[in-house]
Amino acid sequence: MLGYDTIYYRGEDDYHLFQLARQEGRMILTRNTKLVPKRSEDRILRVTEDKPLLQLRELFQKGHISLDQENLFSRCLLCNTTLNQISREEVEGKVPDFIFYQQKEFFQCPECRKIYWQGSHPEKMARRIDELKTSTKSQAPD
Ligand SMILES: [Zn+2]
């Protein structure tokens, strides 16, 4: 949602988790307090909250992430690939007519070919980001 390059590790093997993180230059984000770095290059970021929105707020408040308007929804929600802007002509017939006439800008995932437009992301997600912006703003010093 926020445009960060992220993957969810579903394996149970710590060795492979660290190996993958090193290979792809990733930081490991976890609530697991038993997971400790194996090498100096291993980077682990711990969150204490257990609800996703609170975890996001925690990362924001600790300064690990930022809400850059230009990065919001810049990646495919299905496969994490950065979206490309595509012309309206390329989209015609591939999205519902009313969307085609309503929208000016369209984006496509070069990997899975999914087409996005303003408002195509689930409303709940957009609302969550708004909530996050509001909640973090209200706690900022005057
Ligand atoms: Zn995709």
PDB file of C-alpha atoms and ligand atoms in Angstrom:
ATOM      1  CA  MET A   1       0.000   0.000   0.000  1.00  0.00           C
ATOM      2  CA  LEU A   2       2.710   2.464   0.970  1.00  0.00           C
ATOM      3  CA  GLY A   3       5.000   1.560  -1.912  1.00  0.00           C
ATOM      4  CA  TYR A   4       7.597  -0.379   0.072  1.00  0.00           C
ATOM      5  CA  ASP A   5       9.202  -3.406  -1.541  1.00  0.00           C
ATOM      6  CA  THR A   6       8.050  -6.160   0.799  1.00  0.00           C
ATOM      7  CA  ILE A   7       7.590  -9.896   0.798  1.00  0.00           C
ATOM      8  CA  TYR A   8       5.931 -12.120   3.352  1.00  0.00           C
ATOM      9  CA  TYR A   9       8.105 -15.053   4.379  1.00  0.00           C
ATOM     10  CA  ARG A  10       5.960 -18.120   4.834  1.00  0.00           C
ATOM     11  CA  GLY A  11       8.710 -20.583   5.569  1.00  0.00           C
ATOM     12  CA  GLU A  12       9.607 -21.767   9.037  1.00  0.00           C
ATOM     13  CA  ASP A  13      13.322 -22.051   8.509  1.00  0.00           C
ATOM     14  CA  ASP A  14      15.332 -19.145   9.984  1.00  0.00           C
ATOM     15  CA  TYR A  15      18.381 -20.104   7.947  1.00  0.00           C
ATOM     16  CA  HIS A  16      16.495 -19.559   4.688  1.00  0.00           C
ATOM     17  CA  LEU A  17      14.900 -16.394   5.981  1.00  0.00           C
ATOM     18  CA  PHE A  18      18.320 -14.852   6.680  1.00  0.00           C
ATOM     19  CA  GLN A  19      19.711 -16.167   3.405  1.00  0.00           C
ATOM     20  CA  LEU A  20      16.849 -14.592   1.442  1.00  0.00           C
ATOM     21  CA  ALA A  21      17.147 -11.304   3.318  1.00  0.00           C
ATOM     22  CA  ARG A  22      20.892 -11.120   2.577  1.00  0.00           C
ATOM     23  CA  GLN A  23      20.490 -12.045  -1.087  1.00  0.00           C
ATOM     24  CA  GLU A  24      17.816  -9.414  -1.676  1.00  0.00           C
ATOM     25  CA  GLY A  25      19.164  -6.789   0.716  1.00  0.00           C
ATOM     26  CA  ARG A  26      16.058  -6.926   2.874  1.00  0.00           C
ATOM     27  CA  MET A  27      15.390  -5.958   6.445  1.00  0.00           C
ATOM     28  CA  ILE A  28      13.538  -8.536   8.525  1.00  0.00           C
ATOM     29  CA  LEU A  29      10.437  -7.174  10.185  1.00  0.00           C
ATOM     30  CA  THR A  30       9.181  -9.382  12.979  1.00  0.00           C
ATOM     31  CA  ARG A  31       7.467  -9.642  16.359  1.00  0.00           C
ATOM     32  CA  ASN A  32       9.565 -12.710  17.162  1.00  0.00           C
ATOM     33  CA  THR A  33      11.933 -11.781  19.995  1.00  0.00           C
ATOM     34  CA  LYS A  34      13.883 -15.023  19.599  1.00  0.00           C
ATOM     35  CA  LEU A  35      15.061 -14.170  16.109  1.00  0.00           C
ATOM     36  CA  VAL A  36      18.585 -12.756  16.443  1.00  0.00           C
ATOM     37  CA  PRO A  37      21.014 -11.585  13.724  1.00  0.00           C
ATOM     38  CA  LYS A  38      23.468 -14.271  12.616  1.00  0.00           C
ATOM     39  CA  ARG A  39      25.895 -11.975  10.833  1.00  0.00           C
ATOM     40  CA  SER A  40      26.780  -8.302  11.043  1.00  0.00           C
ATOM     41  CA  GLU A  41      24.850  -7.533   7.851  1.00  0.00           C
ATOM     42  CA  ASP A  42      21.613  -9.035   9.159  1.00  0.00           C
ATOM     43  CA  ARG A  43      19.110  -6.311   9.919  1.00  0.00           C
ATOM     44  CA  ILE A  44      16.130  -7.047  12.130  1.00  0.00           C
ATOM     45  CA  LEU A  45      13.416  -4.568  12.940  1.00  0.00           C
ATOM     46  CA  ARG A  46      11.125  -5.564  15.794  1.00  0.00           C
ATOM     47  CA  VAL A  47       7.553  -4.467  16.238  1.00  0.00           C
ATOM     48  CA  THR A  48       5.710  -4.885  19.508  1.00  0.00           C
ATOM     49  CA  GLU A  49       2.130  -4.167  18.398  1.00  0.00           C
ATOM     50  CA  ASP A  50       0.078  -7.084  17.105  1.00  0.00           C
ATOM     51  CA  LYS A  51      -2.551  -5.388  14.935  1.00  0.00           C
ATOM     52  CA  PRO A  52      -1.438  -4.431  11.399  1.00  0.00           C
ATOM     53  CA  LEU A  53      -2.568  -0.806  11.597  1.00  0.00           C
ATOM     54  CA  LEU A  54      -0.907  -0.333  14.977  1.00  0.00           C
ATOM     55  CA  GLN A  55       2.259  -2.001  13.656  1.00  0.00           C
ATOM     56  CA  LEU A  56       2.260   0.419  10.761  1.00  0.00           C
ATOM     57  CA  ARG A  57       1.844   3.331  13.138  1.00  0.00           C
ATOM     58  CA  GLU A  58       4.640   1.969  15.317  1.00  0.00           C
ATOM     59  CA  LEU A  59       7.008   1.827  12.333  1.00  0.00           C
ATOM     60  CA  PHE A  60       6.012   5.321  11.320  1.00  0.00           C
ATOM     61  CA  GLN A  61       6.452   6.747  14.813  1.00  0.00           C
ATOM     62  CA  LYS A  62       9.864   5.125  15.208  1.00  0.00           C
ATOM     63  CA  GLY A  63      10.896   6.717  11.925  1.00  0.00           C
ATOM     64  CA  HIS A  64      11.347   3.470   9.979  1.00  0.00           C
ATOM     65  CA  ILE A  65       8.798   4.309   7.303  1.00  0.00           C
ATOM     66  CA  SER A  66       7.272   7.444   5.859  1.00  0.00           C
ATOM     67  CA  LEU A  67       4.023   8.136   4.094  1.00  0.00           C
ATOM     68  CA  ASP A  68       5.171   9.649   0.830  1.00  0.00           C
ATOM     69  CA  GLN A  69       2.170  10.565  -1.250  1.00  0.00           C
ATOM     70  CA  GLU A  70       3.995   9.772  -4.489  1.00  0.00           C
ATOM     71  CA  ASN A  71       4.801   6.234  -3.308  1.00  0.00           C
ATOM     72  CA  LEU A  72       1.333   5.330  -2.076  1.00  0.00           C
ATOM     73  CA  PHE A  73      -0.138   2.519  -4.152  1.00  0.00           C
ATOM     74  CA  SER A  74       2.884   2.568  -6.485  1.00  0.00           C
ATOM     75  CA  ARG A  75       3.260  -1.221  -6.322  1.00  0.00           C
ATOM     76  CA  CYS A  76       1.066  -4.082  -7.413  1.00  0.00           C
ATOM     77  CA  LEU A  77      -0.824  -5.448  -4.431  1.00  0.00           C
ATOM     78  CA  LEU A  78      -0.707  -8.933  -5.919  1.00  0.00           C
ATOM     79  CA  CYS A  79       2.953  -9.315  -6.816  1.00  0.00           C
ATOM     80  CA  ASN A  80       4.836  -6.318  -5.324  1.00  0.00           C
ATOM     81  CA  THR A  81       6.072  -5.066  -8.734  1.00  0.00           C
ATOM     82  CA  THR A  82       6.359  -1.309  -9.373  1.00  0.00           C
ATOM     83  CA  LEU A  83       3.451  -0.136 -11.543  1.00  0.00           C
ATOM     84  CA  ASN A  84       3.869   1.663 -14.871  1.00  0.00           C
ATOM     85  CA  GLN A  85       1.581   4.396 -16.103  1.00  0.00           C
ATOM     86  CA  ILE A  86      -0.189   3.397 -19.321  1.00  0.00           C
ATOM     87  CA  SER A  87      -2.216   5.399 -21.792  1.00  0.00           C
ATOM     88  CA  ARG A  88      -6.019   5.438 -21.830  1.00  0.00           C
ATOM     89  CA  GLU A  89      -5.926   3.920 -25.327  1.00  0.00           C
ATOM     90  CA  GLU A  90      -4.158   0.819 -24.022  1.00  0.00           C
ATOM     91  CA  VAL A  91      -6.796   0.381 -21.358  1.00  0.00           C
ATOM     92  CA  GLU A  92      -9.900   0.684 -23.521  1.00  0.00           C
ATOM     93  CA  GLY A  93     -11.900  -2.535 -23.423  1.00  0.00           C
ATOM     94  CA  LYS A  94      -9.861  -3.914 -20.549  1.00  0.00           C
ATOM     95  CA  VAL A  95     -11.655  -2.035 -17.776  1.00  0.00           C
ATOM     96  CA  PRO A  96     -15.392  -1.420 -17.328  1.00  0.00           C
ATOM     97  CA  ASP A  97     -16.652   1.375 -19.654  1.00  0.00           C
ATOM     98  CA  PHE A  98     -17.736   3.660 -16.827  1.00  0.00           C
ATOM     99  CA  ILE A  99     -14.251   3.429 -15.310  1.00  0.00           C
ATOM    100  CA  PHE A 100     -12.671   4.158 -18.685  1.00  0.00           C
ATOM    101  CA  TYR A 101     -14.742   7.334 -19.108  1.00  0.00           C
ATOM    102  CA  GLN A 102     -14.442   8.378 -15.477  1.00  0.00           C
ATOM    103  CA  GLN A 103     -10.692   8.020 -15.008  1.00  0.00           C
ATOM    104  CA  LYS A 104      -7.812   9.970 -16.560  1.00  0.00           C
ATOM    105  CA  GLU A 105      -4.849   7.933 -15.343  1.00  0.00           C
ATOM    106  CA  PHE A 106      -4.214   4.218 -15.445  1.00  0.00           C
ATOM    107  CA  PHE A 107      -1.358   2.063 -14.219  1.00  0.00           C
ATOM    108  CA  GLN A 108      -0.425  -1.487 -15.026  1.00  0.00           C
ATOM    109  CA  CYS A 109       1.661  -4.131 -13.348  1.00  0.00           C
ATOM    110  CA  PRO A 110       4.321  -5.238 -15.876  1.00  0.00           C
ATOM    111  CA  GLU A 111       4.446  -8.635 -14.197  1.00  0.00           C
ATOM    112  CA  CYS A 112       0.848  -9.834 -13.731  1.00  0.00           C
ATOM    113  CA  ARG A 113      -0.737  -7.218 -16.069  1.00  0.00           C
ATOM    114  CA  LYS A 114      -3.317  -6.093 -13.495  1.00  0.00           C
ATOM    115  CA  ILE A 115      -4.624  -2.597 -14.257  1.00  0.00           C
ATOM    116  CA  TYR A 116      -5.055   0.000 -11.513  1.00  0.00           C
ATOM    117  CA  TRP A 117      -6.623   3.443 -11.389  1.00  0.00           C
ATOM    118  CA  GLN A 118      -7.406   5.972  -8.702  1.00  0.00           C
ATOM    119  CA  GLY A 119      -9.910   4.299  -6.447  1.00  0.00           C
ATOM    120  CA  SER A 120      -9.265   0.780  -7.720  1.00  0.00           C
ATOM    121  CA  HIS A 121      -7.612  -0.177  -4.456  1.00  0.00           C
ATOM    122  CA  PRO A 122      -9.982  -1.475  -1.855  1.00  0.00           C
ATOM    123  CA  GLU A 123     -11.667   1.438  -0.122  1.00  0.00           C
ATOM    124  CA  LYS A 124     -10.752  -0.069   3.219  1.00  0.00           C
ATOM    125  CA  MET A 125      -7.035   0.306   2.417  1.00  0.00           C
ATOM    126  CA  ALA A 126      -7.328   3.933   1.401  1.00  0.00           C
ATOM    127  CA  ARG A 127      -9.328   4.584   4.563  1.00  0.00           C
ATOM    128  CA  ARG A 128      -6.660   2.909   6.685  1.00  0.00           C
ATOM    129  CA  ILE A 129      -3.969   5.123   5.215  1.00  0.00           C
ATOM    130  CA  ASP A 130      -6.088   8.181   5.922  1.00  0.00           C
ATOM    131  CA  GLU A 131      -6.560   6.983   9.493  1.00  0.00           C
ATOM    132  CA  LEU A 132      -2.843   6.468   9.841  1.00  0.00           C
ATOM    133  CA  LYS A 133      -2.074   9.947   8.516  1.00  0.00           C
ATOM    134  CA  THR A 134      -4.588  11.463  10.910  1.00  0.00           C
ATOM    135  CA  SER A 135      -3.437   9.474  13.922  1.00  0.00           C
ATOM    136  CA  THR A 136       0.230  10.215  13.365  1.00  0.00           C
ATOM    137  CA  LYS A 137      -0.419  13.867  12.617  1.00  0.00           C
ATOM    138  CA  SER A 138      -2.401  14.384  15.808  1.00  0.00           C
ATOM    139  CA  GLN A 139       0.503  13.053  17.860  1.00  0.00           C
ATOM    140  CA  ALA A 140       3.140  15.215  16.244  1.00  0.00           C
ATOM    141  CA  PRO A 141       4.453  18.112  18.351  1.00  0.00           C
ATOM    142  CA  ASP A 142       3.028  21.554  17.539  1.00  0.00           C
TER     143      ASP A 142
HETATM  144 ZN    ZN B   1       1.256  -7.627 -10.350  1.00  0.00          ZN
END
